Every structure is written in structure tokens, then in C-alpha cells.
Amino acid sequence: MSALAAPAVHRGHAEAAAGFLVDAARAAWHDQSLWFMRQKRDRGTALPEWESLRLAGSALKAHAMSRLADLLEEFERRAIANGVVVHWARDVAEHNAIVLGILHTAGVTRVSKSKSMLTEECGLNPFLEARGIEVVDTDLGERIVQLAKEPPSHIVIPAIHWKREEIGALFHRTMGTPAGEMSPDALAAAARVHLRDALMHAGAGITGANALVAETGGVVVCTNEGNADLGMHSAPIHIACVGLEKIIATRDDLGVLLRLLARSGTGQPVTAYTTHVASPRPGAAMHVVLVDNGRTKRLADKAMRTALHCIRCGACLNTCPVYRRSGGYSYGHVIQGPIGAILAPAVNLDAHHELPFASTLCGSCADVCPVRIDIPAQLLAWRARSAAAGMLPRGYSTIFPLLGWVLSRLSRFECAARWARRVQRLIPASWLSGRWNPWTRPGRTLPVIADESFREWARREEGRS
Amino acid sequence: MTARDAILSAIRAAAVPAAPPAHLPPTPTAPIDDLCDAFLRVLTEVGGQGVVRTDGQPMDSLIAELLGPDRQHAIVVRGRFAVAENAAVYVDAADLSARNDIVRAEHLVVIVPFSAIVPTMHEAMRLMPAHSACGWFLSGPSKTADIEQSLVFGAQGSRTHRVVFDRGT
């Protein structure tokens, strides 16, 4: 088990993050790993037309959402004509039952699976395993967390929280690599043999999809490892499990999306493998399972609708100062980071009401989002909904009304600030930075409030001239 | 009501206001030699290797030379066109004996007509065959950075990836 194992019962973001931060060196390492990704993204997106591409990305998604039903019907019509079986699932239970049904009918007991956040959302692995079907996750990062019986801690880099020596120990135990072996080349080579065997001998290959193209009826899958292709083109059955918001109208739209996706996620100009598959190979079968599971409800929620535009690039996770310093498991949701913090409350506000507060509202997520989702606006809107539902985190419900009262009138604010300056001078700094104060830690003290406010200074300067 | 009808009617009930199709940014144009240079530069960055075959060089000997000892476990395929901005080559399943050739091969060689290099994915999308059963944009060899973000080539698909631009007549 890694030191950052997912808690069995989620404790709320703040508490889980505090646990993550106990190992300060490891938290700093995690922070730097993600910042490295953000820097790669910055280099990868240095195109003159980047901002117009983002505008096009936002527009093509808004267009697709405005014609969602028509596009899904168009996709279905073409896919059926191409020899693909199209299934519709309202929820997790229907999705899992459809997949199980396909596998049972074909007598499949071993499946390979490439990365799919949708199947994580649906808990497909435990569902199939409980029914005697072996599932091998074939993305290397996902295989690492699967072998460790953990969920992914990042939507693009599932094992970002694992150190090489821990992966070495895990592979020694599960794949028989030499004890102490921790070179990424050697470990990846061992995984190649292990995973190829699973991929070439599975009865079905399950994949997600990065996009469905209505114009072609095609399913688009992007990977760097090539595992999705080994799976879908080797097994007699390919099942693509897809959230229905993945639909886009045209191939032109796909061109924009592909230019945005990998650059935003890893800084690559495109993934090593971009597969557009529209029909099964001769003698094989292809299924597409279109999944709602709350997406149509989201679509009807005007203020929160654009969260459906997300293309799961991971850029907002990599840039988020809170994600980087609290780790994926502190979110307690299948999608982590800023986008997770606006998706999760729609699934269950009661369970996830704390997540919209796991943000400084610095806006970096919106700046890097390739489809320009205004994540901070939705974080704020979810905070308002938590407040309206009486679910403010502990302490907030007393502080916020008081703060609102003070801040809503300039005279009250100035009076409060004047008193705060006086009082702070009377209190010893060591006490102000004491253990009772959640804003301070060893090495991080409260700044001293200036002797006068900016307004006071300006009035004084004006009087002087 | 079937799941399909329930989902479609829920979508229509959401009554999302109409939004126009995306306006694509204008496409830069460049001479083919510049596109080739850009392609080869990006290809090196993504871990691939590229050459241009000119008049008089027999393709077989060029490929044999290019592959060296990797020849034993190599598959040579035809690419339809190439994309300068990301070093991707488009390979269509219609040109392969088996779809998983592109990932099963330890070493992959893609031969692309020199005249078929386009600047970006915008032009590339328009060159994709209209009714392709399956096709790929391949950019460099298989890779992973899932172990502490150390880049490793040959994760699960091809270990090496070579592109030959055919400029010969």
C-alpha cells in the first residue's frame, strides 16, 4: 500500500487534506510533480492561435450540448449502419448490466480495460469481479493502482501519488520483478510483458472514449501507451463505455478538440495514438454504451451546464494549488480537483458539500481550461447552494453572516479594520500564530496589519497636496 | 419507456438554447519543405525518427538501412498523410492486414507521400477518408510517464516509430 492510500470512508476534504499534509516532504514532492505537468502544458500551449482554439473548443461544446439529442440520434443512426451495437443506460445499474450482458452472452470471463473515468464512475471493475469476470486495467498507471486496490488519484495520471520504489516493491510482489528494482525503464518493461499478455488474450476489450463524432458515427480514443488499440483490435469484442456528453458534431470539431486535449493535459502536441474507430473489424463485434447517470439533469441546470463541456484533460488539477497540496484522494470523488469539485456536488450535495470550498478561487483552473469552463463561478454557485441547503462546513455558518454584515457597509468595515489593527498590536504574535489558528503553521505566521489602511493613507496624502 | 427514449426526452426537456457551430481559427499555410522540416523536428521531440526518400534510392534498401537490426520485428505500413504541427501520420485500417499491426509491431515504419504533409489537424480532418472503418493518427512510439513521470518509450505498442517521406518518382 502506498502511504497515501485512499481512505475507506471519506472524511471531508479539509480533514483528508490535513492527513495528506502530515508528510510534508511527500506533499511537497506531489506539489512539484503536478507543477511539472503544468509547466509542460505551458510550453505545449505556446501557439499563436491558442486562445482562438480555446474559443472554438468552448463553442463546439456549447453547440454540441444545444443539439445533444439530435447529435446522439445521428451518431446512433450512423453507428448502427456501420455495424455497431448502440446501447443506452440511464444510470450505473443499467450500464453495468448492459456490459455484463454482452460478456455473458459471449461467454467472456477475462476482459482488458483501457482508461475510462466513466467505468470508474460506474464501479464497473468491482461489479464484474463480483460476478466472476477478471478485469485487467491496462493503462500502466491504472494497473499500478488496480494492483494496489486503490482508485486513481488523478484523472490522467492515476498513480501520480506513487513513488518509483513503491511501484518497484508492488511489481516485485505482483509481477516478480527483482527485489529493489525501481528503474522506470525496467518496471515499464516488466509491465509491457504482463499487460500484453492480458491484452492479447482477453475475451473483450473495454475502452472509454475521448469523443463520439456524430458526423461519422466514430468513437475516438486517445492513449500514449497504445493499450486501448491492443485491447480493442485484438479481442473479439470491443465495448466503448461513454458518457453522452462526449458527443461532438463534426470531424472539424474533432480537429479542434485533438489540438487542445493533449497540449492541455501533458503538453504533448497530440497523444501517440489517436484512434477513430467507426466499425468492427470483420468477424468481431463492437458495442457503444451511452451513459446518462445524471448528465441530463446537469444539462437542465442552467448555471452548472457547462461543466458537461469538460474533456478530462487534467489541466485544472495540475494547476490547482489546492489539488497539488491535498492529493486526489482528499476529494473523495471519482473526478478530482477543481472540475471534480463542481461535478461531485451535483451527484450528491450532502456527501460533497465541502468540495466547492476546496478552492482559493484564484481562477487558474479557468485560465488553463481548454474549453473555457468558468469553474470558479460554479464553485461559488455551489457554495451558495450548500449555504441555502444549510450545509456550510463547520464554523462557516457563524462566521459568514457576521462577515457579510461587516463587509456590506463601508463604515462598518472601516471601523472593524481600525479595531483589528489596534487589537493586533496588543496581542503577542506568538499567540496569534498559535495552534488555535488554522491559517498559521510553523513557518507561516500572520502578516502584521499595516498601521493605516489604504483609504486612510490616500486621504492623508490628498490632504497634504 | 426505453432508456433511450427517456434520455432523449430528458435532453429535449432541458431546452438548451441554440448555440452556433464553432468558428475555426484561420489556418496557417507554409511551403511543403517548411512543413516537412517542422514535422521532422516535432517527430524527434516525440521520440520518432524520420527520413525523406529522394529520387534514385530504392525504398527497400532505405528501409533496411533505417531499421538495422530492428528489421527482424518490424512492420512497414502505408500512411495516407502527415501533420506538421504534431508529427502525426494518418494510417487507415484499409491499408493494413490486421488492425492491431500498428501496436503489435515492435518496430513500426510508416511510408507517407512527401506531398501529403498538411500544417495542422484542421486540414488533416478533411483528408480523413469519409467512410473509414478505422484509422489512426500516430505520433511517435508508444510511451508512458506513469512511473514518477519518467518518460519511457515502448510502453505497450511499438518501441520505435519511423516515418519515411517518399519524394521519389
XYZ file of C-alpha atoms in Angstrom:
634
model
C 0.000 0.000 0.000
C 1.231 3.459 -0.716
C 1.497 5.949 2.087
C -1.387 7.862 0.596
C -3.929 5.082 0.421
C -7.486 6.127 -0.217
C -9.489 6.279 2.975
C -12.288 3.736 3.104
C -14.717 6.311 4.415
C -14.390 9.823 3.112
C -13.859 12.366 5.854
C -14.426 15.617 4.026
C -11.824 17.488 2.025
C -10.288 19.628 4.750
C -9.757 16.750 7.128
C -8.416 14.446 4.426
C -6.098 17.194 3.171
C -4.749 17.691 6.692
C -3.904 13.991 6.709
C -2.166 14.330 3.345
C -0.080 17.240 4.623
C 1.249 15.375 7.667
C 4.077 14.028 5.499
C 5.342 17.453 4.457
C 8.183 16.164 2.271
C 5.848 13.906 0.359
C 3.250 16.642 -0.030
C 5.962 18.930 -1.449
C 7.027 16.186 -3.868
C 3.406 15.761 -5.011
C 3.050 19.511 -5.460
C 6.198 19.642 -7.592
C 5.168 16.628 -9.710
C 1.941 18.381 -10.669
C 3.636 21.715 -11.195
C 5.990 19.973 -13.637
C 2.889 18.935 -15.613
C 1.568 22.482 -15.536
C 4.901 23.752 -16.900
C 4.828 21.191 -19.700
C 1.313 22.372 -20.506
C 2.514 25.978 -20.662
C 5.235 25.056 -23.167
C 2.871 22.873 -25.181
C 0.192 25.534 -25.494
C 2.535 28.272 -26.721
C 0.807 28.562 -30.106
C -0.160 31.935 -31.604
C -3.700 30.652 -32.192
C -4.111 29.062 -28.728
C -6.757 31.462 -27.458
C -8.816 31.230 -30.643
C -8.561 27.434 -30.384
C -9.939 27.619 -26.830
C -12.796 29.792 -28.067
C -13.515 27.238 -30.782
C -13.327 24.449 -28.182
C -15.830 26.208 -25.975
C -18.113 26.945 -28.928
C -18.070 23.411 -30.332
C -19.027 22.006 -26.935
C -21.803 24.572 -26.417
C -23.048 23.745 -29.904
C -22.996 20.013 -29.179
C -24.892 20.478 -25.903
C -27.506 22.620 -27.652
C -28.128 19.826 -30.168
C -27.354 16.900 -27.889
C -30.428 14.784 -28.630
C -30.147 15.300 -32.409
C -26.435 14.520 -32.404
C -26.886 11.366 -30.325
C -29.572 10.172 -32.751
C -27.326 10.977 -35.700
C -24.443 9.130 -34.054
C -26.659 6.146 -33.314
C -28.004 6.018 -36.875
C -24.536 6.033 -38.407
C -23.063 3.664 -35.837
C -25.817 1.110 -36.463
C -25.262 1.468 -40.221
C -21.558 0.824 -39.547
C -22.368 -2.436 -37.773
C -22.021 -1.152 -34.208
C -24.489 -2.106 -31.467
C -25.586 1.001 -29.556
C -26.910 0.747 -26.002
C -28.422 3.426 -23.760
C -28.061 3.421 -19.989
C -29.902 5.777 -17.667
C -27.728 5.012 -14.656
C -24.909 2.936 -13.204
C -27.079 -0.151 -12.734
C -28.208 -0.147 -16.360
C -24.661 0.475 -17.637
C -23.153 -2.352 -15.624
C -25.985 -4.730 -16.531
C -25.517 -3.992 -20.252
C -21.767 -4.687 -20.101
C -22.302 -7.845 -18.078
C -24.990 -8.969 -20.525
C -22.649 -8.584 -23.511
C -19.919 -10.551 -21.708
C -22.290 -13.298 -20.531
C -23.833 -13.751 -23.971
C -20.369 -14.237 -25.454
C -19.154 -16.363 -22.544
C -16.318 -13.963 -21.745
C -14.536 -14.339 -18.407
C -11.459 -12.143 -18.980
C -11.567 -8.537 -20.112
C -8.914 -5.916 -20.701
C -9.789 -2.337 -20.000
C -8.107 0.861 -21.050
C -8.506 4.053 -19.092
C -12.087 5.157 -18.695
C -13.230 7.526 -15.985
C -16.801 6.538 -16.847
C -16.254 2.919 -15.824
C -14.646 4.233 -12.618
C -17.775 6.337 -12.080
C -19.883 3.208 -12.568
C -17.706 0.976 -10.373
C -17.572 -1.472 -13.269
C -14.477 -3.370 -12.065
C -15.840 -4.452 -8.670
C -19.233 -5.167 -10.276
C -17.724 -7.532 -12.868
C -15.243 -9.089 -10.448
C -18.044 -9.930 -8.038
C -19.629 -11.850 -10.919
C -16.555 -13.904 -11.702
C -15.118 -11.830 -14.532
C -11.440 -10.937 -14.399
C -10.742 -7.298 -15.316
C -7.232 -6.094 -16.111
C -6.729 -2.350 -16.271
C -4.109 -1.874 -18.959
C -3.047 1.747 -18.691
C 0.188 1.425 -16.697
C -0.842 3.977 -14.078
C -4.260 2.383 -13.717
C -2.712 -1.070 -13.443
C -0.499 0.195 -10.616
C -3.469 1.462 -8.609
C -5.542 -1.598 -9.517
C -2.830 -3.948 -8.215
C -2.725 -1.830 -5.047
C -6.550 -1.967 -4.778
C -6.819 1.819 -4.918
C -8.830 4.142 -7.139
C -6.947 6.569 -9.427
C -5.867 9.770 -7.650
C -5.717 11.813 -10.880
C -7.906 11.504 -13.982
C -4.958 11.472 -16.413
C -2.085 10.189 -14.259
C -3.798 7.656 -11.976
C -0.654 6.777 -9.978
C 0.788 10.288 -9.690
C 0.999 9.761 -5.909
C 3.208 6.667 -6.187
C 6.995 6.763 -5.884
C 9.180 4.560 -8.032
C 10.489 2.498 -5.110
C 6.912 1.757 -4.047
C 5.999 0.714 -7.597
C 9.135 -1.456 -7.606
C 8.014 -3.167 -4.407
C 4.472 -3.602 -5.768
C 5.747 -5.144 -9.023
C 8.136 -7.379 -7.100
C 5.170 -8.710 -5.160
C 2.726 -8.980 -8.075
C 4.851 -9.491 -11.204
C 8.010 -10.983 -9.759
C 10.395 -8.209 -10.769
C 13.743 -8.377 -8.897
C 13.627 -7.030 -5.330
C 14.877 -3.471 -5.200
C 14.329 -2.872 -8.924
C 12.994 0.660 -9.275
C 14.198 1.972 -12.615
C 11.198 3.210 -14.633
C 12.583 1.514 -17.775
C 12.842 -1.893 -16.131
C 9.462 -1.607 -14.403
C 7.715 -0.447 -17.580
C 9.366 -3.312 -19.486
C 8.005 -5.831 -16.966
C 4.565 -4.237 -17.212
C 4.728 -4.429 -21.018
C 5.057 -8.219 -20.900
C 2.440 -8.568 -18.157
C -0.098 -6.287 -19.886
C 0.426 -7.539 -23.442
C -0.459 -10.997 -22.229
C -3.707 -9.681 -20.731
C -4.481 -7.569 -23.799
C -3.866 -10.287 -26.370
C -5.825 -12.966 -24.527
C -8.863 -11.095 -23.271
C -12.338 -12.086 -24.470
C -13.342 -8.441 -24.699
C -11.599 -5.087 -24.706
C -13.369 -2.291 -22.854
C -12.401 1.301 -23.568
C -13.735 4.731 -22.805
C -13.862 7.421 -25.453
C -12.481 10.923 -25.723
C -15.131 11.838 -28.260
C -18.012 10.466 -30.298
C -18.341 12.109 -33.706
C -21.953 12.395 -34.860
C -20.938 13.057 -38.461
C -19.027 9.766 -38.785
C -20.518 7.568 -36.082
C -16.911 7.148 -34.952
C -15.525 6.568 -31.472
C -12.286 8.435 -30.755
C -9.821 7.071 -28.210
C -6.536 8.761 -27.300
C -3.698 6.989 -25.490
C 0.065 7.252 -25.287
C 0.737 3.643 -24.459
C -1.287 2.048 -27.257
C -3.075 -0.178 -24.768
C -6.557 0.758 -25.958
C -5.630 -0.293 -29.509
C -4.057 -3.558 -28.396
C -7.247 -4.278 -26.461
C -9.941 -3.236 -28.926
C -8.287 -4.657 -32.047
C -7.153 -7.960 -30.508
C -10.249 -9.089 -28.601
C -13.301 -10.443 -30.465
C -15.474 -7.816 -28.749
C -14.871 -4.105 -28.250
C -17.112 -2.279 -25.782
C -16.808 1.507 -25.575
C -18.428 2.942 -22.437
C -19.102 6.628 -22.935
C -20.789 9.479 -21.125
C -23.270 11.037 -23.533
C -21.668 14.496 -23.184
C -18.692 13.222 -25.194
C -20.558 13.758 -28.462
C -19.344 16.391 -30.923
C -20.907 17.322 -34.223
C -18.229 17.075 -36.894
C -14.733 15.997 -37.814
C -13.774 19.670 -37.915
C -14.757 19.823 -34.250
C -12.626 16.750 -33.606
C -9.650 18.544 -35.140
C -10.040 21.388 -32.635
C -10.552 19.021 -29.721
C -7.455 16.977 -30.580
C -5.357 20.119 -30.848
C -6.495 21.156 -27.354
C -6.563 17.879 -25.440
C -3.003 16.576 -25.159
C -1.442 20.029 -25.117
C -3.558 20.902 -22.086
C -3.026 17.600 -20.309
C 0.628 16.737 -20.774
C 1.969 19.437 -23.085
C 2.276 16.948 -25.964
C 1.177 18.201 -29.403
C -1.075 15.118 -29.662
C -1.158 11.709 -27.976
C 0.955 8.942 -29.529
C -2.204 7.082 -30.564
C -5.416 8.766 -31.679
C -7.861 6.132 -32.883
C -11.019 6.842 -34.840
C -12.968 3.588 -34.985
C -16.346 3.522 -36.719
C -16.992 -0.150 -37.367
C -15.850 -3.513 -36.044
C -13.226 -5.469 -37.950
C -14.566 -8.454 -39.893
C -15.625 -11.214 -37.530
C -15.543 -9.007 -34.444
C -18.262 -7.090 -32.601
C -18.339 -3.512 -31.417
C -20.656 -2.039 -28.800
C -21.115 1.535 -27.637
C -22.825 2.113 -24.293
C -24.137 5.677 -23.974
C -24.496 6.624 -20.328
C -26.585 9.355 -18.737
C -26.117 8.867 -14.971
C -27.026 12.425 -14.013
C -25.817 14.163 -17.167
C -29.269 15.121 -18.441
C -30.076 16.516 -15.005
C -26.908 18.565 -15.227
C -27.897 19.755 -18.683
C -31.154 21.106 -17.287
C -29.255 23.045 -14.605
C -28.573 26.290 -16.429
C -25.992 27.678 -14.019
C -23.949 24.472 -13.971
C -24.492 23.187 -17.505
C -21.059 23.983 -18.935
C -19.361 21.524 -16.573
C -20.507 18.979 -19.189
C -18.057 20.545 -21.652
C -15.120 19.034 -19.765
C -12.795 16.955 -21.964
C -10.958 15.404 -18.967
C -7.514 16.769 -19.860
C -6.484 17.212 -16.230
C -5.076 20.739 -16.684
C -7.200 22.195 -13.867
C -5.936 19.538 -11.458
C -2.321 20.170 -12.369
C -2.562 23.912 -11.873
C -4.759 23.937 -8.765
C -2.843 24.999 -5.627
C -5.353 23.074 -3.531
C -5.246 19.841 -5.567
C -1.473 19.909 -5.699
C -1.257 20.258 -1.927
C -4.073 17.951 -0.927
C -3.895 15.000 -3.332
C -6.608 13.298 -5.325
C -7.980 11.179 -2.508
C -8.887 14.171 -0.382
C -11.720 14.862 -2.848
C -13.469 11.548 -2.218
C -14.855 11.573 -5.746
C -14.018 9.773 -8.983
C -13.121 13.101 -10.656
C -10.757 15.160 -8.518
C -9.535 18.732 -8.482
C -11.477 21.851 -9.472
C -13.618 20.107 -12.090
C -14.385 17.342 -9.584
C -15.368 19.958 -7.032
C -18.110 21.228 -9.348
C -19.160 17.802 -10.678
C -19.384 15.954 -7.358
C -21.983 18.176 -5.625
C -24.416 17.508 -8.476
C -24.089 13.789 -7.796
C -24.685 14.165 -4.057
C -24.635 17.581 -2.418
C -24.906 16.099 1.045
C -21.784 13.975 0.631
C -19.738 16.532 -1.310
C -20.883 19.920 0.019
C -17.364 20.636 1.271
C -15.687 20.320 -2.128
C -16.669 23.729 -3.571
C -14.795 25.206 -0.595
C -11.616 23.307 -1.547
C -10.526 26.260 -3.645
C -8.952 29.658 -3.244
C -10.986 30.895 -6.253
C -7.673 32.007 -7.739
C -9.093 31.309 -11.208
C -6.113 29.395 -12.557
C -8.366 26.444 -13.473
C -10.475 28.662 -15.727
C -7.332 30.124 -17.315
C -5.951 26.736 -18.332
C -9.255 25.048 -19.230
C -9.098 24.237 -22.959
C -12.868 24.653 -23.303
C -13.042 27.701 -21.025
C -15.343 26.312 -18.339
C -15.841 29.028 -15.735
C -15.042 26.699 -12.850
C -14.689 29.439 -10.183
C -18.176 30.771 -10.980
C -19.632 27.307 -10.490
C -17.641 26.762 -7.298
C -19.217 29.940 -5.963
C -22.671 28.903 -7.131
C -22.292 25.550 -5.386
C -21.184 27.335 -2.206
C -24.367 29.366 -2.364
C -26.404 26.198 -2.799
C -24.662 24.499 0.146
C -25.418 27.567 2.242
C -29.047 27.600 1.132
C -29.312 23.913 1.999
C -27.880 24.579 5.467
C -24.755 22.581 4.706
C -21.987 25.099 5.253
C -18.882 23.470 6.703
C -18.446 23.764 10.461
C -17.662 27.323 11.540
C -18.671 28.905 8.253
C -22.294 29.232 9.263
C -21.431 31.576 12.131
C -18.533 33.456 10.541
C -20.131 34.156 7.167
C -23.263 36.040 8.338
C -21.066 38.131 10.648
C -18.575 38.798 7.864
C -21.417 39.634 5.498
C -22.798 42.139 7.997
C -19.406 43.813 8.424
C -18.448 43.851 4.753
C -21.787 45.045 3.410
C -21.355 48.592 4.780
C -18.146 50.609 4.264
C -18.391 52.357 7.642
C -18.656 49.007 9.463
C -15.712 47.610 7.520
C -13.520 50.623 8.256
C -14.464 50.582 11.911
C -13.742 46.841 12.172
C -10.410 47.245 10.391
C -9.413 50.105 12.717
C -10.150 47.975 15.760
C -8.402 44.945 14.290
C -5.227 46.997 13.791
C -5.333 48.233 17.380
C -6.110 44.848 18.843
C -3.438 43.062 16.838
C -0.780 45.357 18.302
C -1.842 44.392 21.808
C -1.764 40.632 21.235
C 1.584 38.795 21.259
C 2.463 37.480 17.749
C 3.221 34.047 19.197
C -0.338 33.771 20.443
C -1.847 34.985 17.145
C 0.051 32.249 15.332
C -0.851 29.672 17.912
C -2.259 26.248 17.319
C -5.837 27.510 17.558
C -5.428 29.475 14.325
C -5.926 27.266 11.231
C -4.336 29.916 8.994
C -0.938 29.650 10.600
C 1.591 26.858 10.860
C 5.239 26.679 11.853
C 6.970 28.797 9.236
C 3.767 30.585 8.272
C 2.690 33.413 10.534
C 0.007 36.054 10.187
C 1.312 39.143 8.463
C 1.313 42.279 10.583
C -1.570 44.558 9.656
C -0.334 47.949 8.462
C -0.671 50.928 10.818
C -3.122 52.636 8.491
C -5.449 51.465 5.761
C -5.008 52.373 2.105
C -8.012 54.693 2.336
C -6.559 56.437 5.387
C -3.230 56.794 3.613
C -4.912 58.199 0.475
C -6.937 60.700 2.498
C -3.795 61.830 4.304
C -1.876 62.199 1.025
C -4.745 64.145 -0.544
C -4.873 66.483 2.443
C -1.160 67.104 2.083
C -1.255 68.158 -1.582
C -40.326 3.971 -21.835
C -36.982 2.651 -23.010
C -33.760 4.092 -21.586
C -33.089 5.602 -24.998
C -36.409 7.446 -25.136
C -36.135 8.548 -21.502
C -32.673 10.008 -22.080
C -33.572 11.747 -25.320
C -36.715 13.267 -23.850
C -34.826 14.424 -20.745
C -32.308 16.134 -23.041
C -35.054 17.828 -25.051
C -36.832 18.863 -21.850
C -33.628 20.611 -20.726
C -34.249 23.028 -23.627
C -30.672 24.207 -24.049
C -30.722 27.399 -26.118
C -29.277 27.130 -29.621
C -25.540 27.757 -29.902
C -23.834 28.257 -33.282
C -21.211 25.831 -34.612
C -17.601 26.604 -33.728
C -15.736 29.112 -35.804
C -12.360 27.611 -36.614
C -9.254 29.748 -36.334
C -7.716 30.601 -39.715
C -5.236 28.031 -40.919
C -1.626 28.995 -41.419
C -0.105 27.995 -44.734
C 3.530 27.193 -45.437
C 5.707 25.748 -48.210
C 5.876 21.946 -48.159
C 9.596 21.949 -47.327
C 8.921 24.018 -44.225
C 6.115 21.661 -43.245
C 8.469 18.720 -43.657
C 11.112 20.407 -41.501
C 8.523 21.172 -38.828
C 7.221 17.594 -38.931
C 10.695 16.093 -38.579
C 11.548 18.420 -35.689
C 8.400 17.517 -33.752
C 8.857 13.836 -34.622
C 12.274 13.890 -32.945
C 10.724 15.564 -29.899
C 8.113 12.806 -29.577
C 10.726 10.077 -29.864
C 10.340 9.134 -33.527
C 12.770 9.160 -36.407
C 12.138 10.447 -39.928
C 13.835 10.490 -43.326
C 12.990 11.743 -46.790
C 13.499 9.374 -49.729
C 14.572 11.214 -52.825
C 14.957 10.081 -56.433
C 17.080 7.075 -57.088
C 17.027 5.498 -53.642
C 15.347 2.093 -53.659
C 12.751 2.012 -50.872
C 13.685 -1.481 -49.689
C 17.328 -0.720 -49.094
C 16.477 2.597 -47.486
C 14.165 0.872 -45.005
C 16.664 -1.909 -44.342
C 19.307 0.690 -43.594
C 16.937 2.710 -41.450
C 15.879 -0.267 -39.364
C 19.223 -2.027 -38.954
C 18.877 -4.904 -36.500
C 15.290 -3.820 -35.678
C 14.349 -5.237 -39.123
C 13.533 -8.614 -37.562
C 10.494 -7.394 -35.660
C 9.330 -4.536 -37.845
C 6.104 -3.886 -39.697
C 6.056 -1.446 -42.605
C 2.736 0.271 -43.311
C 1.413 2.920 -45.633
C 0.411 6.293 -44.239
C -2.029 8.476 -46.158
C -0.853 11.893 -44.978
C 1.134 13.627 -42.254
C 0.507 16.560 -39.920
C 3.365 19.019 -39.393
C 2.227 20.527 -36.075
C 2.246 17.264 -34.135
C 4.246 14.777 -36.244
C 1.180 12.578 -36.633
C 0.802 10.281 -39.633
C -2.623 9.023 -40.609
C -2.843 5.278 -41.186
C -6.108 3.716 -42.324
C -7.172 0.181 -41.427
C -7.964 -0.402 -45.122
C -4.198 -0.390 -45.763
C -3.358 -2.950 -43.058
C -3.625 -6.725 -42.984
C -4.685 -6.557 -39.310
C -5.748 -3.561 -37.238
C -3.531 -4.373 -34.309
C -0.440 -4.346 -36.560
C 0.133 -0.736 -35.610
C 0.518 -1.629 -31.934
C 1.641 -5.250 -32.145
C 4.772 -4.388 -34.101
C 7.903 -3.940 -32.007
C 9.144 -1.502 -34.643
C 6.874 0.450 -36.947
C 7.752 2.136 -40.239
C 5.203 4.375 -41.940
C 5.730 5.463 -45.553
C 3.945 8.695 -46.462
C 3.916 10.639 -49.760
C 6.041 13.757 -49.340
C 3.371 15.906 -50.984
C 0.834 14.865 -48.314
C 2.040 16.942 -45.380
C -0.539 19.370 -44.007
C 0.055 22.080 -41.390
C -2.480 21.207 -38.671
C -5.226 18.824 -37.600
C -7.803 21.087 -39.263
C -6.625 20.147 -42.747
C -5.976 16.599 -41.569
C -9.611 16.094 -40.626
C -10.674 16.926 -44.154
C -8.269 14.364 -45.596
C -9.593 11.504 -43.474
C -11.445 9.059 -45.708
C -15.176 9.831 -45.462
C -16.225 6.291 -44.579
C -13.168 4.951 -42.826
C -13.887 1.869 -40.715
C -10.892 2.622 -38.535
C -7.925 4.939 -38.728
C -5.156 6.314 -36.555
C -3.103 9.389 -36.070
C 0.223 8.016 -34.887
C 2.734 10.400 -33.361
C 5.929 8.738 -32.218
C 6.363 5.378 -30.496
C 4.277 4.069 -27.610
C 5.223 5.856 -24.416
C 4.367 6.192 -20.750
C 5.267 8.579 -17.968
C 3.200 6.810 -15.331
C 6.203 5.949 -13.154
C 7.189 9.201 -11.457
C 6.731 10.978 -14.785
C 9.879 9.426 -16.218
C 9.363 9.129 -19.958
C 9.723 5.523 -21.147
C 9.359 4.590 -24.815
C 7.883 1.271 -25.871
C 5.251 1.128 -23.131
C 2.906 -1.326 -24.817
C 2.806 -0.572 -28.525
C 5.752 -0.086 -30.873
C 9.139 0.554 -29.268
C 10.353 2.593 -32.221
C 8.486 4.649 -34.777
C 9.983 5.701 -38.104
C 8.456 7.806 -40.840
C 9.701 7.779 -44.438
C 8.552 10.624 -46.658
C 8.545 9.381 -50.209
C 9.681 12.135 -52.505
C 10.855 9.807 -55.284
C 9.105 9.451 -58.594
